GROMACS .gro file of C-alpha atoms in nm:
model
  236
    1MET     CA    1   0.793   0.864  -1.090
    2THR     CA    2   1.070   0.846  -1.351
    3THR     CA    3   1.420   0.724  -1.280
    4ALA     CA    4   1.556   1.071  -1.361
    5SER     CA    5   1.326   1.244  -1.111
    6THR     CA    6   1.405   0.984  -0.844
    7GLY     CA    7   1.776   1.041  -0.899
    8LEU     CA    8   1.730   1.418  -0.880
    9ARG     CA    9   1.544   1.391  -0.551
   10ALA     CA   10   1.809   1.163  -0.408
   11ARG     CA   11   2.084   1.404  -0.516
   12ARG     CA   12   1.902   1.701  -0.362
   13ARG     CA   13   1.853   1.507  -0.041
   14GLN     CA   14   2.226   1.430  -0.022
   15GLU     CA   15   2.311   1.793  -0.095
   16LEU     CA   16   2.080   1.911   0.183
   17LEU     CA   17   2.222   1.653   0.425
   18ALA     CA   18   2.573   1.776   0.343
   19ALA     CA   19   2.465   2.136   0.404
   20ILE     CA   20   2.307   2.039   0.738
   21ARG     CA   21   2.622   1.858   0.849
   22THR     CA   22   2.843   2.151   0.745
   23ALA     CA   23   2.624   2.397   0.935
   24ALA     CA   24   2.613   2.167   1.237
   25LEU     CA   25   2.993   2.149   1.245
   26GLU     CA   26   3.016   2.528   1.228
   27GLU     CA   27   2.767   2.552   1.515
   28LEU     CA   28   2.970   2.290   1.702
   29ARG     CA   29   3.286   2.501   1.665
   30ARG     CA   30   3.103   2.815   1.783
   31SER     CA   31   2.897   2.677   2.069
   32GLY     CA   32   3.038   2.335   2.155
   33ALA     CA   33   2.852   2.007   2.149
   34ALA     CA   34   2.640   2.094   2.454
   35GLY     CA   35   2.521   2.412   2.283
   36LEU     CA   36   2.432   2.253   1.949
   37SER     CA   37   2.089   2.383   1.846
   38LEU     CA   38   1.873   2.242   1.568
   39ARG     CA   39   1.708   2.581   1.531
   40ALA     CA   40   2.044   2.750   1.476
   41VAL     CA   41   2.150   2.483   1.226
   42ALA     CA   42   1.823   2.520   1.033
   43ARG     CA   43   1.868   2.897   1.025
   44ASP     CA   44   2.222   2.864   0.889
   45VAL     CA   45   2.109   2.622   0.618
   46GLY     CA   46   1.814   2.845   0.528
   47ILE     CA   47   1.536   2.596   0.597
   48ALA     CA   48   1.255   2.576   0.849
   49VAL     CA   49   1.335   2.380   1.163
   50SER     CA   50   1.037   2.156   1.081
   51ALA     CA   51   1.213   2.059   0.757
   52LEU     CA   52   1.529   1.976   0.951
   53TYR     CA   53   1.327   1.745   1.176
   54ARG     CA   54   1.253   1.526   0.875
   55TYR     CA   55   1.623   1.445   0.856
   56PHE     CA   56   1.715   1.461   1.225
   57PRO     CA   57   1.416   1.440   1.461
   58SER     CA   58   1.628   1.538   1.761
   59ARG     CA   59   1.957   1.696   1.858
   60ASP     CA   60   2.081   1.356   1.972
   61GLU     CA   61   2.028   1.203   1.629
   62LEU     CA   62   2.223   1.487   1.472
   63LEU     CA   63   2.502   1.442   1.727
   64THR     CA   64   2.516   1.069   1.650
   65ASP     CA   65   2.541   1.140   1.279
   66LEU     CA   66   2.828   1.385   1.338
   67ILE     CA   67   3.010   1.144   1.569
   68VAL     CA   68   2.987   0.854   1.324
   69ALA     CA   69   3.106   1.081   1.043
   70ALA     CA   70   3.401   1.196   1.256
   71PHE     CA   71   3.498   0.839   1.344
   72ASP     CA   72   3.477   0.730   0.981
   73GLU     CA   73   3.668   1.028   0.840
   74HIS     CA   74   3.940   0.984   1.102
   75ALA     CA   75   3.961   0.611   1.026
   76ASP     CA   76   3.977   0.678   0.651
   77ALA     CA   77   4.275   0.909   0.708
   78VAL     CA   78   4.448   0.658   0.936
   79GLU     CA   79   4.398   0.366   0.697
   80ALA     CA   80   4.537   0.577   0.412
   81GLY     CA   81   4.837   0.667   0.630
   82GLY     CA   82   4.898   0.299   0.701
   83ALA     CA   83   4.904   0.195   0.336
   84HIS     CA   84   5.270   0.082   0.329
   85ASP     CA   85   5.420  -0.254   0.237
   86ASP     CA   86   5.659  -0.241   0.533
   87VAL     CA   87   5.467  -0.290   0.857
   88GLY     CA   88   5.698  -0.059   1.053
   89GLU     CA   89   5.638   0.225   0.808
   90ALA     CA   90   5.267   0.141   0.809
   91LEU     CA   91   5.250   0.179   1.188
   92ARG     CA   92   5.442   0.505   1.172
   93GLY     CA   93   5.207   0.631   0.900
   94VAL     CA   94   4.905   0.534   1.109
   95TRP     CA   95   5.009   0.743   1.406
   96HIS     CA   96   5.119   1.043   1.205
   97ALA     CA   97   4.785   1.034   1.020
   98TYR     CA   98   4.600   0.991   1.351
   99ARG     CA   99   4.762   1.306   1.484
  100ALA     CA  100   4.736   1.508   1.162
  101TRP     CA  101   4.362   1.454   1.129
  102ALA     CA  102   4.299   1.539   1.495
  103VAL     CA  103   4.500   1.861   1.480
  104ALA     CA  104   4.328   1.966   1.157
  105HIS     CA  105   3.978   1.882   1.294
  106PRO     CA  106   3.983   1.968   1.666
  107ALA     CA  107   3.606   2.020   1.691
  108GLU     CA  108   3.527   1.682   1.534
  109PHE     CA  109   3.803   1.514   1.737
  110GLY     CA  110   3.666   1.670   2.055
  111LEU     CA  111   3.312   1.557   1.973
  112ALA     CA  112   3.424   1.199   1.909
  113TYR     CA  113   3.681   1.161   2.188
  114GLY     CA  114   3.642   1.452   2.427
  115THR     CA  115   3.414   1.546   2.714
  116PRO     CA  116   3.076   1.366   2.707
  117VAL     CA  117   2.781   1.583   2.608
  118PRO     CA  118   2.544   1.627   2.907
  119GLY     CA  119   2.225   1.429   2.854
  120TYR     CA  120   2.350   1.248   2.544
  121VAL     CA  121   2.419   0.875   2.530
  122ALA     CA  122   2.577   0.748   2.208
  123PRO     CA  123   2.379   0.450   2.072
  124PRO     CA  124   2.627   0.159   2.048
  125GLU     CA  125   2.450   0.007   1.750
  126ASP     CA  126   2.535   0.321   1.551
  127THR     CA  127   2.874   0.422   1.689
  128VAL     CA  128   3.072   0.113   1.794
  129ARG     CA  129   3.160  -0.007   1.443
  130ALA     CA  130   3.290   0.332   1.334
  131GLY     CA  131   3.452   0.407   1.668
  132SER     CA  132   3.652   0.083   1.671
  133ARG     CA  133   3.785   0.099   1.314
  134ILE     CA  134   4.116   0.266   1.401
  135GLY     CA  135   4.189   0.036   1.693
  136ARG     CA  136   4.116  -0.276   1.490
  137PHE     CA  137   4.327  -0.152   1.200
  138ALA     CA  138   4.624  -0.070   1.426
  139LEU     CA  139   4.593  -0.406   1.599
  140GLY     CA  140   4.590  -0.580   1.263
  141LEU     CA  141   4.923  -0.416   1.181
  142LEU     CA  142   5.072  -0.516   1.516
  143ALA     CA  143   4.951  -0.872   1.462
  144ARG     CA  144   5.121  -0.866   1.124
  145ALA     CA  145   5.442  -0.733   1.281
  146TYR     CA  146   5.426  -1.014   1.536
  147ALA     CA  147   5.375  -1.276   1.264
  148GLU     CA  148   5.678  -1.137   1.079
  149GLY     CA  149   5.893  -1.152   1.392
  150ARG     CA  150   5.922  -0.774   1.404
  151LEU     CA  151   5.801  -0.713   1.762
  152ASP     CA  152   6.078  -0.685   2.020
  153PRO     CA  153   6.071  -1.011   2.223
  154ASP     CA  154   6.211  -0.848   2.538
  155THR     CA  155   5.932  -0.589   2.532
  156LEU     CA  156   5.673  -0.863   2.493
  157HIS     CA  157   5.826  -1.070   2.775
  158ARG     CA  158   5.835  -0.772   3.012
  159ARG     CA  159   5.476  -0.684   2.929
  160ALA     CA  160   5.361  -1.041   2.981
  161ALA     CA  161   5.529  -1.045   3.320
  162ARG     CA  162   5.345  -0.729   3.427
  163LEU     CA  163   5.001  -0.844   3.310
  164SER     CA  164   4.757  -0.881   3.596
  165PRO     CA  165   4.504  -1.166   3.575
  166GLY     CA  166   4.220  -0.915   3.551
  167THR     CA  167   4.373  -0.721   3.263
  168ALA     CA  168   4.462  -1.044   3.082
  169GLU     CA  169   4.106  -1.172   3.116
  170GLN     CA  170   3.958  -0.846   2.986
  171LEU     CA  171   4.193  -0.838   2.688
  172GLU     CA  172   4.123  -1.200   2.603
  173THR     CA  173   3.748  -1.146   2.627
  174TRP     CA  174   3.776  -0.850   2.390
  175SER     CA  175   3.996  -1.054   2.156
  176ARG     CA  176   3.746  -1.340   2.136
  177ARG     CA  177   3.456  -1.102   2.080
  178HIS     CA  178   3.634  -0.930   1.791
  179GLY     CA  179   3.801  -1.236   1.642
  180GLN     CA  180   4.157  -1.112   1.706
  181ARG     CA  181   4.378  -1.418   1.759
  182VAL     CA  182   4.705  -1.280   1.895
  183PRO     CA  183   4.891  -1.343   2.222
  184THR     CA  184   4.765  -1.146   2.519
  185GLU     CA  185   5.092  -0.955   2.555
  186VAL     CA  186   5.055  -0.831   2.197
  187LEU     CA  187   4.708  -0.705   2.284
  188ALA     CA  188   4.857  -0.535   2.589
  189VAL     CA  189   5.132  -0.353   2.399
  190TRP     CA  190   4.874  -0.252   2.135
  191LEU     CA  191   4.657  -0.098   2.406
  192ASP     CA  192   4.959   0.066   2.574
  193LEU     CA  193   5.068   0.220   2.244
  194PHE     CA  194   4.717   0.342   2.167
  195VAL     CA  195   4.674   0.498   2.512
  196HIS     CA  196   5.013   0.673   2.504
  197LEU     CA  197   4.979   0.817   2.155
  198HIS     CA  198   4.611   0.908   2.189
  199GLY     CA  199   4.705   1.096   2.506
  200LEU     CA  200   4.972   1.289   2.318
  201VAL     CA  201   4.731   1.375   2.035
  202SER     CA  202   4.456   1.478   2.276
  203MET     CA  203   4.689   1.713   2.463
  204GLU     CA  204   4.791   1.879   2.139
  205ALA     CA  205   4.443   1.893   1.984
  206PHE     CA  206   4.296   2.046   2.301
  207GLY     CA  207   4.577   2.303   2.333
  208LEU     CA  208   4.743   2.160   2.644
  209LEU     CA  209   5.089   2.140   2.484
  210ARG     CA  210   5.081   2.497   2.353
  211PRO     CA  211   5.239   2.662   2.662
  212ILE     CA  212   5.540   2.431   2.628
  213THR     CA  213   5.570   2.377   2.254
  214PRO     CA  214   5.358   2.603   2.032
  215ASP     CA  215   5.440   2.381   1.732
  216ALA     CA  216   5.425   2.023   1.858
  217THR     CA  217   5.497   1.862   1.520
  218PRO     CA  218   5.865   1.780   1.589
  219TYR     CA  219   5.788   1.665   1.943
  220ALA     CA  220   5.503   1.440   1.825
  221ALA     CA  221   5.730   1.283   1.563
  222GLU     CA  222   5.992   1.215   1.831
  223VAL     CA  223   5.737   1.047   2.059
  224VAL     CA  224   5.600   0.829   1.778
  225ASP     CA  225   5.950   0.730   1.664
  226THR     CA  226   6.059   0.652   2.021
  227GLU     CA  227   5.754   0.438   2.094
  228LEU     CA  228   5.780   0.242   1.771
  229ALA     CA  229   6.158   0.202   1.784
  230ALA     CA  230   6.124   0.031   2.123
  231LEU     CA  231   5.860  -0.207   1.991
  232VAL     CA  232   5.909  -0.275   1.619
  233GLY     CA  233   6.240  -0.399   1.485
  234PRO     CA  234   6.379  -0.345   1.133
  235ARG     CA  235   6.274  -0.564   0.845
  236ARG     CA  236   6.489  -0.874   0.819
   0.00000   0.00000   0.00000
C-alpha cells in the first residue's frame, strides 16, 4: 500500500470518527446519556450499525470517548483562559473560562460532571488523566500564587485551623500521589475554591439559577471576583 493511500484511509477514518462523535452528541442532547443508542447514531451518520461497531464495539466505549473528549475540550478552554502573566488574572481567567465552556456545552458538561449513567462505569485508565487536568492546572496556579506571596495569610491560617486530621491526611495522600508539593492548607483552599465555583457553574449549566437570574453572567462574575479577592492579593 502506498503512503498516499495510507494517508487517505487515515484521513477518512478521522472524518468518520468526527461524524460519529458529532452524531453521538446530537443524540446525547436529544435523549440524554442513558438513552444514547448506537443504532440511532449509525442511522444519523448514514452507516450500518455493524460498521459503527468497528469503531465503538459498545455504547460504553462510545460514552467513554465522549467523556474524555469533553474533559479535554473543557481543559483546553480553561488552560487558554489562564494564559496570563499575572497569577491573579490567570486564576480569574481560569474560572471565567470554566464557566463559559460549561454554559456553551451543557450536554457535554452534564455527561462529564452530571448524573451517572445507569449501568456505566467510567474506566479510570481512560478518564482520570483528562478528568484531572483542570484541577491540576488550577492547583498549579495557586501554588504559584503561594510561592509569590500572593495568597492571603489570614485565610490560610484560618483554613489550617479548621482542617480535620482526616481531611489533612486525604489531601496529603493526594498531593504525594500527584507530586504536588504545597502546604496542606493551600490544598484545602484550592479544593474549597473548586467546590464553590463548580457548584455555581453546575447550577447555571443545569438551569437551576434561571428562576432567580435568567442571565447569570453578572452574578457569576461577582462570585468569582469575591472568592478570588478574599484569597489572592494584588501583585507586589
